[in-house]
mmCIF file of C-alpha atoms in Angstrom:
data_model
loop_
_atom_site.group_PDB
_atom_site.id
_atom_site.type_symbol
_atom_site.label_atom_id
_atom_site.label_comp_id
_atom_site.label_asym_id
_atom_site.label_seq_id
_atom_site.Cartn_x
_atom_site.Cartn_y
_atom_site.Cartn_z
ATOM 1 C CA UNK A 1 22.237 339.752 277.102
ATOM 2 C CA UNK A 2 23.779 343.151 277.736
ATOM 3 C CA UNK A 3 22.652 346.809 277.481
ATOM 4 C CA UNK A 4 25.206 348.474 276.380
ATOM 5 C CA UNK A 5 24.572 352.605 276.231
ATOM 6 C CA UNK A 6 26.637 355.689 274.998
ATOM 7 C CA UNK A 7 27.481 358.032 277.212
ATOM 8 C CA UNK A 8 29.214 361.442 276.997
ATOM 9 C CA UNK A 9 30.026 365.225 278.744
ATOM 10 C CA UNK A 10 29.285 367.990 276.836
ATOM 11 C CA UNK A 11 29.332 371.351 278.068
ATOM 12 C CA UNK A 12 29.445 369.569 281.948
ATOM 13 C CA UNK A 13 26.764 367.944 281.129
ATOM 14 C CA UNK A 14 26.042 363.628 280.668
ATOM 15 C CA UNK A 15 24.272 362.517 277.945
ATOM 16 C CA UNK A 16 23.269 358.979 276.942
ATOM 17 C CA UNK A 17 23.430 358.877 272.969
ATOM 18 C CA UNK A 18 22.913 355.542 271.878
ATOM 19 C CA UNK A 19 21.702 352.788 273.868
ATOM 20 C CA UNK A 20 21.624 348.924 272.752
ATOM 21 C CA UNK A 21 18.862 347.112 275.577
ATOM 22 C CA UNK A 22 19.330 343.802 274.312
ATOM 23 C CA UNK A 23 23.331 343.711 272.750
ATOM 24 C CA UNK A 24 24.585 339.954 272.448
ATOM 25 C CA UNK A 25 28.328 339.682 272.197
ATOM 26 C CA UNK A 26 28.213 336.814 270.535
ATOM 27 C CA UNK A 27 26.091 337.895 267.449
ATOM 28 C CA UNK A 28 28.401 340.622 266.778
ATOM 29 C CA UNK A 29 32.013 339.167 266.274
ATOM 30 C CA UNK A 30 34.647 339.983 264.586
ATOM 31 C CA UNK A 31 37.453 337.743 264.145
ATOM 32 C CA UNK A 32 40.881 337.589 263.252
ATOM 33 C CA UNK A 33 41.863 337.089 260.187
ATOM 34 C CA UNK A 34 43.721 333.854 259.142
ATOM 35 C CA UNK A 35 47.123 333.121 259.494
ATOM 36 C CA UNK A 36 49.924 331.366 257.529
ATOM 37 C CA UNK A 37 48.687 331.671 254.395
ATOM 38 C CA UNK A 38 50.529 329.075 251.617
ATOM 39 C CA UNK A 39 50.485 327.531 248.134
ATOM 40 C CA UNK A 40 51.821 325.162 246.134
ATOM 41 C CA UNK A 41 50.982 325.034 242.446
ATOM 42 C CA UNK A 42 51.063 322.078 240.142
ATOM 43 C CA UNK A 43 50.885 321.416 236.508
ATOM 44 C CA UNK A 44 47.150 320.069 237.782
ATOM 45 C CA UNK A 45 45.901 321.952 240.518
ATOM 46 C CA UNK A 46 47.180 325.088 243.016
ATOM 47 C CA UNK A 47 46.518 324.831 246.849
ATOM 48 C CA UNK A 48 46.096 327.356 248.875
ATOM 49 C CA UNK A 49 45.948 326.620 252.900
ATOM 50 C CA UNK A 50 46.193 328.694 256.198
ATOM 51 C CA UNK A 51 45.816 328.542 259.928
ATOM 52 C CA UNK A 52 42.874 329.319 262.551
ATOM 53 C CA UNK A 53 42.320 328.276 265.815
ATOM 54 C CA UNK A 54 41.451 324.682 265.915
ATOM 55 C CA UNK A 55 38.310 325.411 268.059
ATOM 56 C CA UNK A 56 36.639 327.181 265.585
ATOM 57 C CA UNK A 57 37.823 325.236 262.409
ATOM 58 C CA UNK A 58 33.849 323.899 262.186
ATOM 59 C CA UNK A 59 32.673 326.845 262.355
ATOM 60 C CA UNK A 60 33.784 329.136 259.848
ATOM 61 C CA UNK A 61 33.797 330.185 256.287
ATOM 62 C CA UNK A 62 35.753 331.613 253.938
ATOM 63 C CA UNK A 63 36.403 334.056 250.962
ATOM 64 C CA UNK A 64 39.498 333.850 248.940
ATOM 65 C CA UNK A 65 40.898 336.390 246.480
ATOM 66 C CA UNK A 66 43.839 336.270 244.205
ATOM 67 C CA UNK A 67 44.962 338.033 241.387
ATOM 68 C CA UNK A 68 48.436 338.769 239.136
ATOM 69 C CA UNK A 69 50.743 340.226 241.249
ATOM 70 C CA UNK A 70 50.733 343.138 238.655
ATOM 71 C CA UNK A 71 47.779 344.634 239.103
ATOM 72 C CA UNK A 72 45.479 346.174 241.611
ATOM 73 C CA UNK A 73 42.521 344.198 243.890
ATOM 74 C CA UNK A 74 39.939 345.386 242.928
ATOM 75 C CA UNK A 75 40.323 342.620 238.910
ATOM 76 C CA UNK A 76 41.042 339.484 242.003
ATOM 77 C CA UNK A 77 39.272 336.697 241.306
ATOM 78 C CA UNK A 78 37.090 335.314 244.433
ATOM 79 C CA UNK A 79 37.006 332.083 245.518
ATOM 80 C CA UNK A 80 34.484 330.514 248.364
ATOM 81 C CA UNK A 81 35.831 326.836 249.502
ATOM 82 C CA UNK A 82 32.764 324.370 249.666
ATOM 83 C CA UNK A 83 33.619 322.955 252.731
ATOM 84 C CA UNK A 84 34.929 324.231 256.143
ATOM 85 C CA UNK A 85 37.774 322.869 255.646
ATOM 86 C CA UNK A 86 40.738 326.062 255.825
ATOM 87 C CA UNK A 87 42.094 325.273 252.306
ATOM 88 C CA UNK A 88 41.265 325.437 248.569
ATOM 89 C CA UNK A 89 42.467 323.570 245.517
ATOM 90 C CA UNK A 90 42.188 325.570 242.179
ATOM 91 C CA UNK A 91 42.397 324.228 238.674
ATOM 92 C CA UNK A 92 45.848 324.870 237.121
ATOM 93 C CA UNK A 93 44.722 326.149 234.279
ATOM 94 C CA UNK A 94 43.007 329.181 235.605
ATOM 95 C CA UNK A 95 46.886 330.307 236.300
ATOM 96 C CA UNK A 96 49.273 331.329 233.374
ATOM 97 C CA UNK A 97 52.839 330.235 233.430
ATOM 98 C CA UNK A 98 55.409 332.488 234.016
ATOM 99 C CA UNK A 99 53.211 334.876 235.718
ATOM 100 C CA UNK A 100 53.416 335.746 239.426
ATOM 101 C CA UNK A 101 50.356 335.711 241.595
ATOM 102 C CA UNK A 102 49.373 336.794 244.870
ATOM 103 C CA UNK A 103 46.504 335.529 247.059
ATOM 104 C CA UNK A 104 44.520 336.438 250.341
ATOM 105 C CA UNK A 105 42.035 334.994 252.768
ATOM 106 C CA UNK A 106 39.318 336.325 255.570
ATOM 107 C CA UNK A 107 36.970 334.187 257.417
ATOM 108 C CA UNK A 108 33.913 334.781 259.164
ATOM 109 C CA UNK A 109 31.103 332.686 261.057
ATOM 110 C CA UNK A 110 29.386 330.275 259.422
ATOM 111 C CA UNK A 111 25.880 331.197 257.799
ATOM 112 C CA UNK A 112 24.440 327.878 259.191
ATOM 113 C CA UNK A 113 25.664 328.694 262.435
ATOM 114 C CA UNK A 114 22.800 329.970 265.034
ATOM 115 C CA UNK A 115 24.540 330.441 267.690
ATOM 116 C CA UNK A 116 27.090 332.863 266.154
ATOM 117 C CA UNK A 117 27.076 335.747 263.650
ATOM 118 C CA UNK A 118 30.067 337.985 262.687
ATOM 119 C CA UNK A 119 31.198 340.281 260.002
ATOM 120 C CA UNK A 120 33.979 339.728 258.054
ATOM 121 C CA UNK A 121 37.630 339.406 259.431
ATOM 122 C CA UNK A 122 40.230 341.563 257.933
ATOM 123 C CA UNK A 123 42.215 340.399 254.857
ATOM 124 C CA UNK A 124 45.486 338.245 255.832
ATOM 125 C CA UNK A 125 48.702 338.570 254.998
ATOM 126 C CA UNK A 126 49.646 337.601 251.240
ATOM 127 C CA UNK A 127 51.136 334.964 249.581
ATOM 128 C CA UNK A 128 52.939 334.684 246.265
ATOM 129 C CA UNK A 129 53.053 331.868 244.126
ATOM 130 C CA UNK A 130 53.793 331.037 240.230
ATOM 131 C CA UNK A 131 53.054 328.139 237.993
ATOM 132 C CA UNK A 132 55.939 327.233 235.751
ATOM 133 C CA UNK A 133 56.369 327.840 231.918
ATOM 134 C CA UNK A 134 54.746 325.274 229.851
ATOM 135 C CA UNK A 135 57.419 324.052 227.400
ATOM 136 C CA UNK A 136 56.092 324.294 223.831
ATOM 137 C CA UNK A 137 57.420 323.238 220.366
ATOM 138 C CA UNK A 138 58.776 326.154 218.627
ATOM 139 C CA UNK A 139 56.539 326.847 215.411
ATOM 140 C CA UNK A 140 59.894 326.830 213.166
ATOM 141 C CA UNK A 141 60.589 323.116 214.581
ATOM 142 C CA UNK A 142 58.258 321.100 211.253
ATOM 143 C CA UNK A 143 58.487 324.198 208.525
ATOM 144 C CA UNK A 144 59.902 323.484 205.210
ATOM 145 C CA UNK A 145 63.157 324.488 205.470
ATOM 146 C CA UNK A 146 63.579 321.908 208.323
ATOM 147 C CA UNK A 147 61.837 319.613 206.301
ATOM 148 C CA UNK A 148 63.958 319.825 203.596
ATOM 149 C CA UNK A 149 67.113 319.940 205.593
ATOM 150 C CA UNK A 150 65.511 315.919 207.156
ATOM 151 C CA UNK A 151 64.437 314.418 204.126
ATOM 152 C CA UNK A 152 67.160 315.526 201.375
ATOM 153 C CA UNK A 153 70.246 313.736 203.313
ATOM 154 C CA UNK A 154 67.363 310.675 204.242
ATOM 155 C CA UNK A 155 66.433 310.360 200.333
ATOM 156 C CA UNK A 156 69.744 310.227 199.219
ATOM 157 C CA UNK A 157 70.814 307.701 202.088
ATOM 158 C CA UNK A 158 67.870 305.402 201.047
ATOM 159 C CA UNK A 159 68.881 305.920 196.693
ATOM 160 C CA UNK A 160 72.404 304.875 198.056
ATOM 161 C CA UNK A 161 71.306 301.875 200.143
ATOM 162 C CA UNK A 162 69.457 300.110 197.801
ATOM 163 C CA UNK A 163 71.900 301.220 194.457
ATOM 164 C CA UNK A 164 74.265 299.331 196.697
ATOM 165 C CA UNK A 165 72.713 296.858 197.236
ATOM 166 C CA UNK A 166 71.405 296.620 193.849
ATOM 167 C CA UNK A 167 75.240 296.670 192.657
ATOM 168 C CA UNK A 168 76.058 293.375 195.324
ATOM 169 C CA UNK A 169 73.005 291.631 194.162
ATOM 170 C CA UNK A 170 73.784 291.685 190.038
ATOM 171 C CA UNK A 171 78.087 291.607 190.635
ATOM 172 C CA UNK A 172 77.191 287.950 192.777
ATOM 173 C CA UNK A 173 74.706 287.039 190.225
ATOM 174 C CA UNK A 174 76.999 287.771 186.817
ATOM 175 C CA UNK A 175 80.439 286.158 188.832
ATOM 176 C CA UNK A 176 78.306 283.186 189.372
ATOM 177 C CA UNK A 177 77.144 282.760 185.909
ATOM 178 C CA UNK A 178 80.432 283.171 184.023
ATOM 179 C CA UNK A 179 82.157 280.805 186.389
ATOM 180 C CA UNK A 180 79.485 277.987 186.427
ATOM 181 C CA UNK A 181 79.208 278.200 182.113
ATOM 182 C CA UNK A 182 81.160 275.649 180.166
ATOM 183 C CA UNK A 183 83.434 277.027 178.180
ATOM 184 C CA UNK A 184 82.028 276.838 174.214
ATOM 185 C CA UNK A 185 84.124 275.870 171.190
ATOM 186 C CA UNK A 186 82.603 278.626 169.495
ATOM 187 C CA UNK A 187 84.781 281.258 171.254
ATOM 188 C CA UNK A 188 87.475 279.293 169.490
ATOM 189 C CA UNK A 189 87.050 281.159 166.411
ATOM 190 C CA UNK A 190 88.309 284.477 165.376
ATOM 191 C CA UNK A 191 85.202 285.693 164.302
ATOM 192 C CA UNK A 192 83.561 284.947 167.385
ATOM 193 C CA UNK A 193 85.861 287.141 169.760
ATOM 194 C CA UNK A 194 84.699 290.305 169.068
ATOM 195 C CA UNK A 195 80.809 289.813 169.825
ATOM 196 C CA UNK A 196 82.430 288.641 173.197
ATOM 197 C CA UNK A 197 84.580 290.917 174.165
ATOM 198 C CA UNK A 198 81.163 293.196 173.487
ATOM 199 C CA UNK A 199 79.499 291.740 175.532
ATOM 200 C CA UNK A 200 81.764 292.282 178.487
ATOM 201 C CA UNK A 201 82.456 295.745 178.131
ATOM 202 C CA UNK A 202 78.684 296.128 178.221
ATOM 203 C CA UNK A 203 78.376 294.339 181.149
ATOM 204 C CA UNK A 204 81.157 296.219 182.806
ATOM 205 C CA UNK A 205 79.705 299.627 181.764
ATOM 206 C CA UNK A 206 76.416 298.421 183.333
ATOM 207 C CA UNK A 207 78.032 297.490 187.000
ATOM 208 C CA UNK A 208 80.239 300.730 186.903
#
């Protein structure tokens, strides 16, 4: 260990003001903060990475903040990743789309690890990211008026189809029949012609 001791003049004089006996440099570090800070949001998730020195990757921890880019720090939102790992994934949904967001990250010493202790790092530089607009179906898309605007032209499409075919079905039918009957001797007669010619006209009137 060190001692490590105060010193300073006053009035030509020395004085000692504080003095550590047993100071060990390595229980009181502070280190810089993380570097390259970026994310990429998803419709899933939003990652968040950044950059240390590679010999102390195992060793540290970390406390992430992020918040709408809108407001101040102190409504962020903190985040500690489980691992040691220098990078955090984030549920989607915890994001709203459209809105822009801005996120920053300090590390410090492990709690598990003995050997070392340190205070916080200063924040890093930001990042911004945004998660896109869901696309949603306009409320006016199933009222009635479009409703009514879909099923009138169907309904009269479908009345049309089968009168068609309706029409087809009896005109084959009635054309069959007259030209397949035997002509009867009982049209011969005057008397006769007139129920006849009734009964085409009615069947006329029924295929117009």
């Amino acid at each position: 260990g060190y001692r490590v001791s105060l010193q300073g003049n006053f009035s030509g004089s020395n004085h000692t003001y504080i003095t550590f006996p047993e100071y060990c440099p390595r229980q009181h570090i502070k280190l810089d903060p993380p570097s390259n800070l970026q994310a990429n949001i998803t419709a899933s998730k939003c990652q968040i990475w950044w950059s240390v020195p590679w010999y102390l990757t195992e060793i540290l921890q970390y406390e992430l903040q992020y918040k709408e880019h809108s407001t101040s720090w102190e409504t962020a939102s903190n985040k500690t990743p489980t691992s040691s790992l220098p990078q955090i994934e984030i549920e989607a949904t915890e994001f709203h789309g459209g809105i822009t967001y801005i996120a920053r990250v300090r590390c410090k010493v492990s709690e598990n690890e003995g050997s070392y202790h340190s205070q916080w790092s200063e924040w890093s530089q930001t990042t911004l990211f945004q998660r896109a607009g869901i696309p949603q179906l306009s409320e006016k898309l199933f009222n009635t008026r479009t409703v009514q605007f879909l099923f009138i032209p169907l309904s009269f499409v479908t009345v049309l189809y089968i009168f068609w075919n309706c029409k087809l079905s009896s005109r084959y039918t009635i054309c069959f029949l007259i030209s397949g009957q035997k002509a009867s001797p009982a049209l011969t007669f005057p008397h006769q012609l007139p129920s006849f010619s009734h009964s085409i006209i009615c069947t006329m009137g029924i295929l117009r």
